[in-house]
Amino acid sequence: MLEEIYTKKMRGAVCMAIAVLVIVVVVLFFKNVGSKGVDENLLRLDQDWSITFRDTNFVVPSVTNFKVFKDLRRGDSIVYTKKLDSSVPPSSILRFRTYHSSVRVMLGKKVLYEYGGDLFQQDLMVGNGFHYVHLPSNLKGKKLRITVVVSEKSTNHPCSAFEIIDPTKPFDYFARHSFSLGVGLFLSLLGLLAVFSGILAMTYSRSFLRLVLIGVLAFLLGTWTLCYMKVMQVFSMDYAFNTKMEYVVLYLMPIPIEMLLLSMRRGKIAVWKWYGLVCMFFGNILFFVMSSILHLTNVLHYTECLGFFHIYVFVGFLYLIFSGTLYDRRAGLPEKIFTISIAVFGFFAVLDMIRYNIQQIYAFDALFFSSTWLPLGSLLFIILLIVSFFVYLYDMIMDRTEKEVLKQMAFRDSLTGLYNRAKCEQVFEVLNKGTGDYAIVSVDMNGLKKVNDTFGHAEGDNFICAFAEVFKIAFCGVGTTIRMGGDEFVAIVRAEHMEDLQRALTCMERLEKEYSANLPVEMDASYGYAVHRVADDAKAMDIYRMADAKMYAMKVSCHKLRSL
């Protein structure tokens, strides 16, 4: 018992060590890759801006530290104006991020860039993302005017800091966030691989549904990370579509987690806890359906439902912790690793919700608040889930192997290794249901009692084993060999091998003589066989009795010959 507990703890420690090693390798790899694309000469246009809001002008020393307007409403416009000087390199790129706002950039009286105005007029989601505005060569003394129009009621922070980047380093942002982007790509590809592998493996066992769910979850987490970090802009500048995808994936994310919990806790927790999980599952589906309907009908956009989603996730996480649904001391190692993974991901998710809301309310533009912490939590979560699944798979294979071994032992004779009486009865049942021809051979050893009485039962067991080997060799490829018990043996020959029956019996007689040279008593056996034809109504047991009768007839005949 102690050895088993020690083995489980060691296995858990090894799994955790592998998970940590994978995470460290991923972090170091993407950190090294990302450092190569950073623009070291990045310039933040943070100071000396004039801001106009509702016909009121504000001259602010720092845009980053400027307090956000708390009473922003849909349609409010904020105008940022700055006179450019020689510090801004010519032919550079202006980069900034907007949150659910349309934008217009003007240099003097010339419009350099516009986005989202048409979507705002149609009351559609404008989306959020990074804008890249190519500045002309002649900049000194000109006024840069950026007009941001709020498109959603829930927006508190419509625009981030303004930065000037080198045109030769357009992927500076992605390089600075290489870890998050790498995690997103890694999880997306891993998720697709796990889904396809799991679907194929489900043809073997339904247990691989867990791998499919882990794959779906990994893909959703990876896709959300790529959307949130705006990697999708590499493929599409449709900010509205990218933002919709971000929210759809986010709102779908808890569903595979809940399905995993339902599959792993089924029959292992109290009924009320089980129904609590069921309510969480259907509640999430209902929330997703309702938010999608509200979004499509332009009643409430996805972003305005985010607060309800945060409340749902927070309440659900508290339920899992305090109801005891998430943890059970009696649970196996896979369930315990799964519990740890949920706790880790829940911690990062709650932390990120707090970060997001602080950043939205107070408009902190520091990297600590503007970057999501979920990629690291997601990576830990998925790796632990995969470790949990492989431990579960290992336990399942070992359990099935053990059951198969025990099953084989139940049908094997412990002394000779041949099938036993229980297997014979099982084969008889199969024969009774079939329609083919077959033959049953009944064999009885001669002289076993003499060996036991003269040389002892140990030598008698060796005598039985020697004949069992002869019997098995003779009927190899011809019929199923069975030891009924004591000195009684049976061979069952199917229709396709009926022609080889006599050859097998002849071979058995020849081998008996060869093996007798190493035995204290000459090996000899009486036998008889009976054949079942398709037209016969006799059962397998009837055929066996007929063969047994012939065997005894041969035994009596041999006994008479010896007595003469």
XYZ file of C-alpha atoms in Angstrom:
564
model
C 0.000 0.000 0.000
C 2.770 2.429 0.971
C 4.694 1.489 -2.156
C 1.627 2.244 -4.302
C 1.161 5.675 -2.665
C 4.863 6.427 -3.141
C 4.660 5.422 -6.819
C 1.660 7.694 -7.402
C 3.413 10.633 -5.738
C 6.538 10.053 -7.798
C 4.478 9.857 -10.977
C 2.717 13.117 -10.074
C 6.053 14.819 -9.357
C 7.482 13.660 -12.698
C 4.396 14.935 -14.550
C 4.644 18.339 -12.868
C 8.364 18.527 -13.638
C 7.692 17.807 -17.325
C 4.983 20.496 -17.394
C 7.331 23.085 -15.836
C 10.128 22.140 -18.250
C 7.852 22.587 -21.285
C 6.733 26.014 -20.040
C 10.321 27.178 -19.407
C 11.409 26.052 -22.904
C 8.457 27.847 -24.537
C 9.100 31.056 -22.549
C 12.838 31.132 -23.350
C 12.269 30.339 -27.025
C 9.740 33.101 -27.686
C 11.616 35.601 -25.541
C 14.726 35.014 -27.652
C 12.771 35.249 -30.922
C 10.907 38.400 -29.853
C 14.020 40.326 -28.853
C 15.186 40.407 -32.483
C 12.256 42.522 -33.799
C 11.993 45.252 -31.143
C 12.364 48.892 -32.275
C 14.927 50.241 -29.818
C 14.365 53.833 -31.067
C 10.610 53.845 -30.428
C 9.356 57.371 -29.635
C 6.313 57.992 -27.432
C 4.393 61.159 -28.291
C 3.221 61.591 -24.739
C 3.764 65.241 -23.849
C 2.302 68.625 -24.804
C -1.049 67.539 -26.201
C -4.146 69.674 -26.366
C -7.357 67.710 -25.764
C -10.833 68.945 -26.702
C -13.889 67.327 -25.145
C -17.434 68.765 -25.354
C -16.144 72.171 -26.416
C -13.699 72.276 -23.482
C -9.939 72.416 -24.075
C -7.364 70.743 -21.839
C -3.626 71.234 -22.172
C -2.032 68.124 -20.623
C 1.642 67.465 -19.925
C 1.172 63.697 -20.406
C -1.452 61.809 -22.390
C -0.637 58.588 -20.513
C -1.328 60.105 -17.114
C -4.356 62.088 -18.228
C -7.439 61.051 -16.248
C -10.048 59.423 -18.404
C -13.491 60.992 -18.737
C -15.773 58.907 -16.508
C -19.034 60.061 -18.096
C -18.223 59.077 -21.678
C -21.300 58.362 -23.784
C -21.783 56.851 -27.201
C -21.069 59.512 -29.813
C -18.732 61.567 -27.649
C -15.679 62.766 -29.543
C -12.241 63.439 -28.098
C -9.818 65.480 -30.185
C -6.077 65.165 -29.557
C -3.968 67.974 -31.076
C -0.181 68.311 -31.082
C 2.269 70.485 -32.952
C 5.049 68.313 -34.340
C 8.712 69.271 -34.040
C 12.020 67.932 -35.320
C 11.999 65.087 -32.775
C 9.522 63.215 -34.987
C 11.429 61.440 -37.793
C 10.052 62.044 -41.319
C 8.386 59.163 -43.193
C 7.799 57.285 -39.937
C 4.727 55.409 -38.696
C 2.283 56.647 -36.057
C 0.937 53.754 -34.003
C -1.884 53.833 -31.480
C -4.698 51.629 -30.302
C -8.391 52.467 -30.068
C -11.065 50.709 -28.009
C -14.493 50.583 -29.660
C -14.053 53.958 -31.273
C -13.886 55.355 -34.789
C -10.870 57.497 -35.604
C -9.713 60.193 -38.027
C -6.087 61.383 -38.307
C -5.305 64.726 -39.960
C -2.027 66.516 -40.593
C -2.876 70.139 -41.046
C -5.945 70.087 -43.274
C -5.066 66.788 -44.944
C -6.804 63.578 -43.855
C -4.157 60.887 -43.500
C -6.293 58.066 -42.125
C -9.916 57.186 -41.269
C -11.528 54.131 -39.749
C -14.918 53.104 -38.364
C -17.054 56.150 -39.203
C -19.338 54.210 -41.554
C -19.797 51.383 -39.027
C -20.629 53.896 -36.293
C -23.271 55.548 -38.471
C -24.910 52.129 -39.028
C -24.902 51.419 -35.292
C -22.621 48.408 -35.840
C -19.664 47.286 -33.736
C -16.578 49.288 -34.667
C -14.156 47.015 -32.860
C -10.729 47.773 -31.479
C -7.193 47.387 -32.687
C -3.913 49.038 -33.574
C -3.824 51.725 -36.222
C -0.730 52.354 -38.308
C -0.595 55.760 -39.997
C 2.222 56.498 -42.428
C 3.433 60.061 -41.891
C 4.820 62.147 -44.788
C 8.362 63.463 -44.975
C 7.569 67.129 -44.191
C 6.334 67.220 -40.577
C 8.030 70.064 -38.714
C 5.645 72.773 -37.511
C 2.491 70.945 -38.657
C -0.421 70.081 -36.388
C -1.347 66.478 -35.869
C -5.048 66.144 -35.103
C -6.553 62.832 -34.001
C -10.317 62.632 -33.521
C -11.671 59.643 -31.617
C -15.447 59.010 -31.480
C -16.762 56.633 -28.810
C -18.986 53.913 -30.339
C -19.964 51.825 -27.290
C -21.647 52.798 -24.029
C -19.265 50.669 -21.969
C -16.081 52.318 -23.278
C -14.088 54.201 -20.639
C -10.703 54.219 -22.316
C -11.122 54.971 -26.036
C -7.482 55.493 -27.001
C -3.982 54.427 -25.912
C -0.690 56.329 -26.067
C 0.676 57.505 -29.417
C 3.984 56.073 -30.600
C 6.318 56.702 -33.532
C 8.032 53.600 -34.928
C 10.597 52.946 -37.605
C 8.989 51.798 -40.903
C 11.615 49.055 -41.081
C 10.350 47.656 -37.736
C 6.583 47.351 -38.378
C 6.313 44.276 -36.135
C 7.714 45.983 -33.040
C 4.485 45.410 -31.109
C 4.420 41.695 -31.926
C 8.104 41.394 -30.963
C 7.416 43.026 -27.590
C 4.578 40.591 -26.969
C 6.251 37.572 -28.556
C 5.532 35.320 -25.582
C 1.775 35.926 -25.700
C 1.719 35.546 -29.466
C 3.805 32.381 -29.313
C 1.516 30.906 -26.676
C -1.503 31.762 -28.841
C -0.053 30.054 -31.901
C 1.181 27.085 -29.861
C -2.196 26.527 -28.182
C -4.148 26.943 -31.439
C -2.057 24.390 -33.324
C -1.929 22.045 -30.331
C -5.707 22.306 -30.003
C -6.312 21.409 -33.658
C -3.924 18.452 -33.387
C -5.615 17.234 -30.195
C -9.118 17.569 -31.692
C -8.311 15.604 -34.856
C -6.299 12.980 -32.951
C -9.052 12.629 -30.352
C -11.804 12.231 -32.974
C -9.825 9.476 -34.710
C -9.036 7.788 -31.387
C -12.707 7.863 -30.348
C -13.301 5.064 -32.849
C -11.207 2.977 -30.428
C -12.568 4.299 -27.134
C -14.982 6.997 -26.002
C -12.458 7.890 -23.314
C -10.693 10.031 -25.921
C -13.602 12.489 -25.799
C -11.615 14.105 -23.005
C -8.738 14.726 -25.432
C -11.174 16.303 -27.926
C -12.502 18.662 -25.222
C -8.963 19.606 -24.175
C -8.171 20.271 -27.845
C -11.242 22.491 -28.277
C -10.355 24.407 -25.129
C -6.706 24.835 -26.213
C -7.849 26.098 -29.630
C -10.281 28.582 -28.049
C -7.643 29.844 -25.608
C -5.070 30.176 -28.384
C -7.494 31.926 -30.742
C -8.610 34.338 -28.021
C -4.984 35.185 -27.216
C -4.254 35.867 -30.899
C -7.380 38.034 -31.189
C -6.724 39.959 -27.986
C -3.106 40.572 -28.936
C -4.284 41.670 -32.407
C -2.255 39.131 -34.331
C -5.297 38.766 -36.596
C -4.425 42.201 -38.012
C -1.578 40.506 -39.858
C -4.225 38.665 -41.882
C -7.175 41.079 -41.769
C -7.601 44.794 -40.985
C -11.300 44.258 -40.331
C -11.204 45.311 -36.664
C -14.917 44.700 -36.201
C -14.670 41.059 -37.310
C -11.530 40.470 -35.232
C -13.214 41.913 -32.141
C -16.385 39.846 -32.672
C -14.231 36.727 -32.913
C -12.440 37.717 -29.686
C -15.718 37.957 -27.746
C -17.322 34.863 -29.328
C -14.311 32.726 -28.422
C -14.198 34.212 -24.918
C -17.889 33.506 -24.258
C -17.536 29.929 -25.572
C -14.424 29.177 -23.498
C -16.096 27.932 -20.279
C -18.230 25.355 -22.139
C -15.475 22.723 -22.779
C -14.218 23.258 -19.211
C -17.701 22.527 -17.876
C -18.005 19.487 -20.154
C -14.680 18.191 -18.820
C -15.939 18.648 -15.273
C -19.182 16.851 -16.107
C -17.350 13.893 -17.656
C -14.785 13.610 -14.856
C -17.168 14.112 -11.919
C -20.046 11.964 -13.156
C -21.043 9.550 -10.398
C -18.254 10.816 -8.101
C -19.995 13.766 -6.434
C -23.310 14.419 -4.687
C -26.378 14.789 -6.906
C -26.892 18.470 -6.035
C -23.288 19.242 -6.962
C -23.767 17.438 -10.271
C -26.882 19.466 -11.061
C -24.969 22.598 -10.108
C -22.461 21.778 -12.870
C -25.321 21.056 -15.281
C -26.848 24.464 -14.487
C -23.470 26.148 -15.099
C -23.178 24.391 -18.449
C -26.636 25.314 -19.716
C -26.345 28.786 -18.180
C -23.227 29.430 -20.261
C -24.934 28.195 -23.434
C -27.955 30.411 -22.684
C -25.690 33.419 -22.070
C -23.865 32.865 -25.358
C -27.091 32.479 -27.343
C -28.727 35.551 -25.747
C -25.639 37.761 -26.137
C -25.353 36.697 -29.799
C -29.019 37.536 -30.447
C -28.651 40.917 -28.720
C -25.499 41.621 -30.727
C -26.988 40.674 -34.094
C -30.086 42.798 -33.431
C -27.893 45.740 -32.291
C -29.677 45.904 -28.920
C -26.449 45.237 -26.999
C -23.092 44.522 -28.575
C -20.824 41.755 -27.286
C -18.635 44.231 -25.436
C -21.594 45.502 -23.384
C -22.294 41.929 -22.163
C -18.739 41.516 -20.841
C -19.629 42.648 -17.320
C -22.312 39.938 -17.041
C -19.817 37.372 -18.300
C -17.261 38.407 -15.672
C -19.886 38.037 -12.939
C -20.889 34.595 -14.268
C -17.261 33.380 -14.346
C -16.488 34.756 -10.893
C -19.628 33.233 -9.311
C -19.012 29.904 -11.088
C -15.430 29.776 -9.843
C -16.569 30.462 -6.275
C -19.187 27.691 -6.592
C -16.568 25.173 -7.739
C -14.295 26.042 -4.808
C -16.769 26.289 -1.941
C -19.117 23.471 -2.999
C -16.260 20.969 -2.990
C -17.062 20.031 -6.591
C -13.552 20.793 -7.750
C -11.600 18.804 -5.162
C -11.961 15.332 -3.677
C -9.328 13.673 -1.497
C -10.311 10.269 -2.827
C -9.854 11.342 -6.443
C -7.151 9.761 -8.561
C -4.012 11.500 -9.805
C -5.594 12.673 -13.123
C -8.455 14.345 -11.241
C -6.040 15.996 -8.807
C -3.905 17.404 -11.633
C -7.111 18.595 -13.306
C -8.126 20.336 -10.063
C -4.740 22.081 -9.880
C -5.060 23.189 -13.521
C -8.537 24.667 -12.913
C -7.299 26.463 -9.784
C -4.298 27.895 -11.659
C -6.378 29.045 -14.613
C -9.093 30.428 -12.326
C -6.484 32.431 -10.429
C -5.096 33.962 -13.626
C -8.593 34.565 -15.030
C -9.820 36.392 -11.916
C -6.562 38.355 -11.753
C -6.923 39.332 -15.403
C -10.540 40.416 -14.915
C -9.389 42.688 -12.086
C -6.556 44.026 -14.279
C -8.905 44.655 -17.197
C -11.464 46.544 -15.145
C -8.801 48.662 -13.391
C -7.264 49.481 -16.748
C -10.653 50.412 -18.208
C -11.674 52.573 -15.238
C -8.372 54.377 -14.595
C -6.901 54.217 -18.124
C -3.506 52.951 -16.964
C -1.393 52.601 -20.086
C 1.563 50.875 -18.457
C 2.562 47.489 -19.897
C 1.608 45.833 -16.594
C -2.041 46.847 -17.032
C -2.370 46.983 -20.826
C -1.157 43.409 -21.436
C -3.227 40.371 -20.560
C -1.832 37.834 -18.111
C -4.016 35.024 -19.404
C -1.535 33.587 -21.961
C 0.732 32.346 -19.153
C -2.266 30.978 -17.225
C -3.598 29.384 -20.417
C -0.276 27.702 -21.165
C -0.038 26.314 -17.629
C -3.674 25.230 -17.783
C -3.467 23.338 -21.078
C -0.143 21.665 -20.289
C -1.509 20.468 -16.941
C -4.692 19.269 -18.678
C -2.650 17.293 -21.201
C -0.533 15.820 -18.401
C -3.759 14.922 -16.594
C -5.122 13.243 -19.724
C -1.989 11.175 -20.333
C -1.931 10.052 -16.698
C -5.609 9.141 -17.088
C -4.824 7.319 -20.350
C -1.946 5.448 -18.696
C -4.168 4.409 -15.785
C -6.918 3.351 -18.201
C -4.538 1.224 -20.297
C -3.033 -0.364 -17.202
C -6.501 -1.083 -15.805
C -7.638 -2.659 -19.064
C -4.426 -4.665 -19.315
C -4.876 -5.903 -15.773
C -8.486 -6.872 -16.481
C -7.457 -8.637 -19.663
C -4.744 -10.548 -17.801
C -7.221 -11.533 -15.094
C -9.720 -12.531 -17.770
C -7.132 -14.715 -19.454
C -6.177 -16.211 -16.104
C -9.825 -17.067 -15.485
C -9.835 -19.141 -18.677
C -6.390 -20.702 -18.324
C -5.350 -23.833 -16.495
C -2.730 -22.749 -13.963
C -0.665 -25.962 -14.300
C -0.453 -26.467 -18.062
C -1.330 -23.073 -19.526
C -4.049 -24.652 -21.685
C -7.602 -23.363 -21.649
C -9.699 -24.687 -18.736
C -13.241 -26.029 -18.254
C -14.722 -22.497 -17.996
C -13.327 -21.691 -21.444
C -14.666 -24.991 -22.772
C -18.161 -24.126 -21.598
C -17.870 -20.703 -23.214
C -16.788 -22.284 -26.530
C -19.669 -24.760 -26.314
C -22.105 -21.844 -26.043
C -20.592 -20.282 -29.156
C -20.808 -23.587 -31.027
C -24.487 -23.964 -30.070
C -25.260 -20.559 -31.603
C -23.321 -21.280 -34.792
C -24.264 -23.241 -37.907
C -20.925 -24.767 -38.943
C -19.506 -28.272 -38.680
C -17.059 -29.131 -35.937
C -15.498 -32.057 -34.126
C -14.831 -32.607 -30.437
C -11.976 -34.853 -29.321
C -12.025 -36.311 -25.796
C -8.645 -37.436 -24.452
C -7.790 -39.212 -21.198
C -4.249 -39.952 -20.021
C -3.355 -43.509 -19.047
C -1.064 -44.261 -16.140
C -1.395 -40.986 -14.171
C -2.576 -42.795 -11.008
C 0.419 -45.119 -11.176
C 2.832 -42.149 -11.408
C 1.160 -40.383 -8.460
C 1.171 -43.522 -6.297
C 4.715 -44.561 -7.175
C 6.624 -41.286 -7.647
C 4.465 -38.696 -5.893
C 2.113 -35.940 -7.012
C 4.929 -33.570 -8.007
C 6.084 -36.082 -10.613
C 2.434 -36.572 -11.557
C 2.154 -32.841 -12.285
C 5.260 -33.054 -14.475
C 3.666 -36.006 -16.284
C 0.504 -33.932 -16.938
C 2.560 -30.962 -18.158
C 4.546 -33.153 -20.529
C 1.363 -34.555 -22.066
C -0.165 -31.043 -22.272
C 2.838 -29.954 -24.349
C 2.429 -32.984 -26.630
C -1.295 -32.282 -26.942
C -0.747 -28.614 -27.745
C 1.945 -29.300 -30.361
C -0.117 -31.982 -32.064
C -3.223 -29.794 -32.406
C -1.395 -26.531 -33.088
C -3.189 -24.819 -35.974
C -5.829 -27.559 -35.995
C -7.967 -27.079 -32.898
C -8.419 -25.429 -29.501
C -6.748 -27.447 -26.732
C -8.374 -27.602 -23.272
C -7.629 -29.327 -19.980
C -10.940 -30.220 -18.365
C -9.240 -31.227 -15.103
C -7.125 -34.084 -13.750
C -6.067 -36.276 -16.682
C -8.961 -35.242 -18.995
C -8.320 -33.122 -22.101
C -10.486 -31.860 -24.966
C -9.727 -30.544 -28.434
C -12.298 -28.623 -30.496
C -11.725 -28.702 -34.238
C -13.605 -26.330 -36.588
C -14.888 -27.252 -40.046
C -11.927 -25.795 -41.946
C -9.502 -28.110 -40.104
C -11.515 -31.336 -40.081
C -9.231 -32.867 -42.709
C -6.256 -32.415 -40.357
C -7.903 -34.146 -37.399
C -6.514 -37.616 -38.077
C -3.062 -36.205 -38.780
C -3.124 -34.424 -35.397
C -4.063 -37.634 -33.577
C -1.281 -39.528 -35.343
C 1.163 -36.766 -34.427
C 0.029 -36.980 -30.796
C 0.734 -40.720 -30.691
C 4.187 -40.210 -32.218
C 5.108 -37.439 -29.787
C 3.946 -39.569 -26.837
C 6.574 -42.141 -27.696
C 9.315 -39.501 -28.123
C 8.537 -37.789 -24.793
C 8.307 -41.133 -22.948
C 12.105 -41.469 -23.071
C 12.414 -38.774 -20.373
C 9.521 -39.938 -18.208
C 9.357 -42.571 -15.428
C 6.304 -44.168 -17.052
C 5.478 -44.521 -20.736
C 3.138 -41.775 -21.906
C -0.084 -43.056 -23.372
C -3.574 -41.604 -23.865
C -6.950 -42.903 -24.965
C -9.078 -40.716 -27.204
C -12.294 -40.568 -29.135
C -13.967 -37.968 -31.278
C -17.399 -37.136 -32.586
C -18.407 -34.860 -35.466
C -21.268 -32.363 -35.537
C -22.918 -31.730 -38.907
C -25.062 -28.741 -39.851
C -28.160 -30.915 -40.136
C -27.685 -32.271 -36.587
C -29.852 -31.017 -33.752
C -27.351 -32.147 -31.124
C -25.764 -29.611 -28.801
C -22.037 -29.330 -28.194
C -22.353 -31.134 -24.876
C -24.074 -34.058 -26.665
C -21.193 -34.262 -29.143
C -18.719 -34.155 -26.261
C -20.490 -37.061 -24.509
C -20.376 -39.069 -27.749
C -16.627 -38.408 -28.053
C -16.160 -39.265 -24.373
C -17.952 -42.555 -24.843
C -15.627 -43.448 -27.709
C -12.644 -42.474 -25.611
C -13.735 -44.807 -22.800
C -14.288 -47.571 -25.308
C -10.690 -47.152 -26.451
C -9.493 -47.066 -22.826
C -11.334 -50.346 -22.014
C -9.918 -51.957 -25.159
C -6.346 -50.918 -24.257
C -6.820 -52.195 -20.695
C -7.933 -55.616 -21.992
C -4.957 -55.819 -24.322
C -2.563 -55.029 -21.466
C -4.136 -57.686 -19.252
C -3.661 -60.439 -21.842
